Coordinates of C-alpha atoms in Angstrom, one line a residue:
M15 CA -0.1 -0.1 0.0
P16 CA 1.5 3.5 -1.0
T17 CA 2.3 5.7 1.9
L18 CA 1.3 9.4 2.3
L19 CA 5.2 10.0 1.8
N20 CA 5.1 8.2 -1.5
I21 CA 2.0 9.9 -2.7
G22 CA 3.4 13.4 -1.8
V23 CA 6.7 12.5 -3.5
G24 CA 4.6 11.6 -6.6
M25 CA 2.5 14.4 -6.9
L26 CA 5.5 17.0 -6.3
L27 CA 7.1 14.9 -9.3
T28 CA 4.1 15.4 -11.3
L29 CA 3.9 19.1 -10.4
A30 CA 7.4 19.4 -11.6
S31 CA 6.9 17.7 -14.9
L32 CA 4.0 19.9 -15.4
S33 CA 5.8 23.0 -14.5
A34 CA 8.8 22.2 -16.8
F35 CA 6.3 22.6 -19.9
A36 CA 4.1 25.5 -18.2
S37 CA 2.1 27.3 -21.2
T38 CA 3.6 30.6 -22.5
P39 CA 1.4 33.4 -21.3
R40 CA -0.9 34.5 -24.0
A41 CA 0.1 38.3 -23.1
M42 CA 3.3 39.9 -21.8
E43 CA 4.4 43.4 -21.3
W44 CA 8.0 44.6 -21.9
S45 CA 9.2 46.5 -18.7
G46 CA 13.1 45.7 -19.0
V47 CA 13.0 42.1 -18.5
P48 CA 13.7 39.7 -21.2
L49 CA 10.5 37.9 -21.9
S50 CA 10.6 34.1 -22.0
I51 CA 8.9 32.2 -24.8
T52 CA 8.9 28.4 -25.1
L53 CA 7.7 27.3 -28.6
T54 CA 6.5 24.0 -29.7
P55 CA 8.3 22.7 -32.6
E56 CA 6.6 22.5 -35.9
Q57 CA 4.1 24.9 -34.7
E58 CA 3.8 28.8 -35.7
T59 CA 3.5 31.0 -32.9
I60 CA 2.4 34.7 -33.9
L61 CA 3.6 37.6 -31.7
H62 CA 1.4 40.9 -31.8
L63 CA 3.4 43.8 -31.0
G64 CA 1.2 46.7 -32.6
A65 CA 4.1 48.5 -34.4
D66 CA 6.6 47.3 -37.0
V67 CA 9.6 45.8 -35.9
R68 CA 13.1 44.2 -37.1
V69 CA 14.3 41.0 -35.6
A70 CA 18.0 40.1 -34.9
T71 CA 18.3 36.4 -34.6
P72 CA 21.7 34.5 -33.6
A73 CA 23.1 32.8 -36.4
H74 CA 23.4 29.8 -35.0
L75 CA 19.7 29.5 -34.7
A76 CA 19.1 29.7 -38.4
P77 CA 18.9 26.0 -39.1
S78 CA 16.3 25.5 -36.0
L79 CA 14.0 28.8 -36.0
R80 CA 12.4 30.4 -38.8
V81 CA 11.5 34.1 -38.2
T82 CA 9.7 36.4 -40.3
S83 CA 8.4 40.3 -39.4
L84 CA 5.6 41.6 -41.1
A85 CA 3.1 44.3 -40.1
G86 CA 3.4 44.6 -36.5
R87 CA 3.6 40.6 -36.1
V88 CA 6.4 38.4 -35.7
Y89 CA 6.0 34.6 -37.2
L90 CA 8.2 32.2 -35.0
T91 CA 8.5 28.6 -36.1
A92 CA 10.8 26.0 -34.6
S93 CA 11.9 23.1 -36.6
E94 CA 13.2 21.2 -33.6
P95 CA 14.1 21.5 -30.1
F96 CA 16.8 24.1 -29.0
D97 CA 18.0 25.9 -25.7
A98 CA 17.0 29.2 -24.9
A99 CA 18.7 32.0 -27.1
R100 CA 18.1 35.6 -27.1
L101 CA 16.4 37.6 -30.0
Q102 CA 16.6 41.5 -30.2
V103 CA 13.5 43.1 -31.5
M104 CA 13.7 46.8 -32.8
R105 CA 10.5 49.2 -33.1
L106 CA 11.2 50.8 -36.4
S107 CA 9.3 53.9 -35.5
D108 CA 11.5 55.2 -32.7
G109 CA 14.6 52.4 -32.4
M110 CA 13.0 51.2 -29.0
R111 CA 14.4 47.5 -28.5
L112 CA 13.1 44.6 -26.4
L113 CA 14.7 41.1 -25.7
L114 CA 13.4 37.8 -26.3
D115 CA 14.5 34.7 -24.4
V116 CA 13.3 32.0 -27.0
S117 CA 13.6 28.2 -26.5
A118 CA 11.7 25.0 -28.1
K119 CA 10.8 21.9 -26.3
A120 CA 8.9 18.8 -27.2
G121 CA 5.6 18.8 -25.5
A122 CA 5.8 22.6 -24.5
T123 CA 2.1 24.3 -24.8
T124 CA 2.5 27.6 -26.7
P125 CA -0.4 29.7 -27.4
P126 CA -0.7 30.3 -31.1
Q127 CA -0.7 33.7 -30.7
I128 CA 0.9 36.1 -28.2
D129 CA 0.1 39.8 -27.3
I130 CA 3.1 41.9 -26.3
V131 CA 2.4 45.6 -25.0
L132 CA 5.4 47.7 -25.5
P133 CA 5.7 51.1 -23.9
G134 CA 4.1 53.9 -25.8
T135 CA 1.1 52.0 -27.0
A136 CA -1.0 52.3 -23.8
T137 CA -3.3 54.9 -25.7
E138 CA -3.9 52.5 -28.4
Q139 CA -4.9 49.7 -25.9
N140 CA -7.1 51.9 -23.9
L141 CA -9.3 53.2 -27.1
S142 CA -13.0 53.2 -26.3
A143 CA -15.1 50.8 -27.8
G144 CA -16.0 52.9 -30.8
E145 CA -12.6 53.4 -31.7
E146 CA -11.0 49.9 -31.2
N147 CA -11.4 48.8 -34.7
I148 CA -8.7 50.5 -36.8
S149 CA -9.0 50.3 -40.5
E150 CA -6.8 48.8 -42.6
R151 CA -6.1 51.8 -44.5
D152 CA -5.6 53.9 -41.2
A153 CA -3.0 51.3 -40.2
H154 CA -1.3 51.7 -43.5
L155 CA -1.1 55.4 -43.3
A156 CA 0.4 55.0 -39.8
H157 CA 3.1 52.8 -41.4
L158 CA 4.0 55.6 -43.9
R159 CA 4.7 58.0 -41.0
M160 CA 8.0 55.9 -40.4
A161 CA 11.0 57.3 -41.2
P162 CA 11.6 56.5 -45.2
E163 CA 15.1 54.6 -44.2
A164 CA 13.0 52.0 -41.8
L165 CA 10.2 51.7 -44.5
L166 CA 13.0 50.8 -47.0
V167 CA 14.8 48.3 -44.8
R168 CA 11.5 46.8 -43.8
Y169 CA 10.5 46.5 -47.8
A170 CA 14.0 45.1 -48.6
M171 CA 13.7 42.6 -45.9
Q172 CA 10.4 41.5 -47.0
S173 CA 11.4 41.1 -50.7
L174 CA 14.1 38.9 -49.9
Y175 CA 12.9 36.8 -47.4
S176 CA 9.0 36.8 -47.1
P177 CA 6.5 35.0 -49.6
S178 CA 5.3 37.2 -52.5
H179 CA 1.7 37.1 -51.0
A180 CA 3.0 38.5 -47.8
L181 CA 4.7 41.5 -49.4
E182 CA 3.2 44.9 -48.1
P183 CA 3.1 47.6 -50.9
L184 CA 5.4 50.5 -50.6
P185 CA 4.1 53.3 -53.0
G186 CA 7.0 55.2 -54.7
V187 CA 9.5 52.3 -54.2
V188 CA 11.4 51.0 -57.2
R189 CA 13.9 48.8 -58.1
S190 CA 17.2 50.6 -58.5
P191 CA 20.3 49.8 -60.7
M192 CA 23.5 49.2 -58.5
G193 CA 26.5 49.8 -60.5
L194 CA 28.7 47.9 -58.0
P195 CA 31.4 45.3 -58.3
E196 CA 30.9 41.8 -57.3
D197 CA 32.7 42.1 -54.1
I198 CA 33.0 45.6 -52.1
Q199 CA 34.2 43.9 -48.9
A200 CA 37.4 46.3 -49.1
N201 CA 35.3 49.4 -49.8
A202 CA 32.8 48.9 -46.9
F203 CA 33.5 45.8 -44.9
S204 CA 37.4 45.9 -44.5
K205 CA 37.0 45.4 -40.5
W206 CA 35.8 41.9 -41.1
R207 CA 37.3 39.0 -43.4
V208 CA 34.2 38.6 -45.3
R209 CA 32.9 38.3 -49.1
A210 CA 30.6 41.0 -49.6
K211 CA 28.3 40.7 -52.6
P212 CA 25.7 43.2 -53.4
I213 CA 22.4 41.5 -54.4
A214 CA 19.7 44.1 -54.9
A215 CA 18.6 47.5 -54.6
W216 CA 15.4 49.8 -54.2
Q217 CA 14.7 53.3 -54.3
L218 CA 12.1 55.5 -52.4
G219 CA 12.5 59.3 -53.3
E220 CA 16.4 60.0 -52.7
Q221 CA 16.9 57.1 -50.4
V222 CA 18.2 53.7 -51.7
V223 CA 18.5 50.5 -49.8
T224 CA 21.3 48.0 -50.8
A225 CA 21.3 44.5 -49.7
V226 CA 24.7 43.0 -49.6
S227 CA 25.1 39.1 -49.0
L228 CA 27.9 38.7 -46.3
I229 CA 29.8 35.4 -46.3
N230 CA 32.3 34.6 -43.4
Q231 CA 35.7 33.6 -44.7
A232 CA 37.0 33.6 -41.1
E233 CA 37.4 30.5 -38.8
R234 CA 35.7 32.1 -35.9
R235 CA 32.4 33.6 -35.2
E236 CA 32.0 37.4 -36.0
A237 CA 29.8 39.9 -34.4
L238 CA 28.3 42.4 -36.6
D239 CA 28.5 46.1 -35.8
P240 CA 26.9 48.8 -38.0
R241 CA 29.5 51.2 -36.6
L242 CA 32.3 49.5 -38.3
V243 CA 30.9 49.7 -41.9
T244 CA 33.1 52.1 -43.7
L245 CA 31.3 54.5 -46.1
G246 CA 32.2 57.8 -47.9
G247 CA 30.2 60.4 -50.1
Q248 CA 27.3 61.9 -48.2
C249 CA 27.6 59.4 -45.4
L250 CA 30.8 61.2 -44.3
L251 CA 28.6 64.3 -43.8
S252 CA 25.7 62.7 -42.2
R253 CA 25.3 58.9 -40.8
C254 CA 23.9 56.4 -43.3
A255 CA 21.8 53.6 -41.6
V256 CA 23.2 50.1 -41.4
S257 CA 21.3 47.1 -40.2
F258 CA 21.9 43.2 -40.4
S259 CA 19.6 40.4 -40.9
H260 CA 21.5 38.6 -37.8
P261 CA 23.7 40.0 -35.1
E262 CA 26.6 38.1 -36.1
L263 CA 28.1 35.4 -38.7
G264 CA 29.0 31.7 -37.9
A265 CA 32.5 30.5 -38.7
A266 CA 33.2 30.2 -42.3
D267 CA 32.8 26.2 -42.2
S268 CA 29.2 26.4 -40.4
A269 CA 25.7 26.5 -41.8
T270 CA 25.3 30.1 -40.1
K271 CA 28.2 31.8 -42.0
Q272 CA 26.1 34.0 -44.1
A273 CA 24.2 37.2 -43.3
T274 CA 22.8 40.2 -45.1
A275 CA 23.6 43.7 -44.6
F276 CA 21.4 46.4 -45.4
I277 CA 22.7 50.3 -46.4
V278 CA 20.5 53.3 -46.7
T279 CA 22.3 56.2 -48.3
K280 CA 21.3 59.1 -50.2
G281 CA 21.5 58.1 -53.9
P282 CA 23.1 54.9 -54.9
L283 CA 25.6 53.1 -52.7
A284 CA 28.2 53.4 -55.6
D285 CA 28.3 57.1 -54.9
N286 CA 28.7 56.5 -51.0
L287 CA 31.8 54.2 -51.3
L288 CA 35.2 54.8 -50.1
P289 CA 37.8 53.7 -52.7
S290 CA 39.5 50.3 -52.0
A291 CA 42.9 50.0 -50.4
H292 CA 43.9 47.1 -52.4

């Protein structure tokens, strides 16, 4: 006959087992503390942030986690279990950043949609019942109040990484000729041992965003810092925007050795490059 002690121990073990796969909350608020999200492998989870964001994902997660950002939502899908890793999320309208500690565990219970409340969105959260339903047109106009640089980077990222049906239209944007050499490492990325191949460019007004594929040639992992990108032309007078699809490059022999740089310049990038040192 089981004793009360054995029964108690069994209950504790059961509770401990359940807590290991506790459900991720359906709503969270960013207050400076990293938000913990446990994904269920092969199940898509949608994060609603209420503002357009860009997500920087550690390079080593590329084989295990698919991340897409679109219209104020972040879509996360884990292909396999993995330990907690930190994602950096930046709100494009003002540069505010938040941190997500994301992991994936078999058997985890994850809600398909999670609301994340950001600072500065309290007004939107507390609208009266008659104002709650913002039309798609109003939302689109709000997006267009973003800085042209942010709009261009978002459009370029969607053009390269999102399916065509998910690409948000951006009035006035056109493909732009690049007129660049096959490798601009010596001109703009001399701080890293990489191959830097321009792949596409888009223009909105005077602003041009150029996407550059970076492939690590070094045997070690390389952190990517926008401040280390060297540019000339108008960028010597006013800072040009640089961002990366991932915060780091994996070693040359790894599956995560590639990332994409997005450089926003006034006029073509070709007019804003420093001469090659070679």
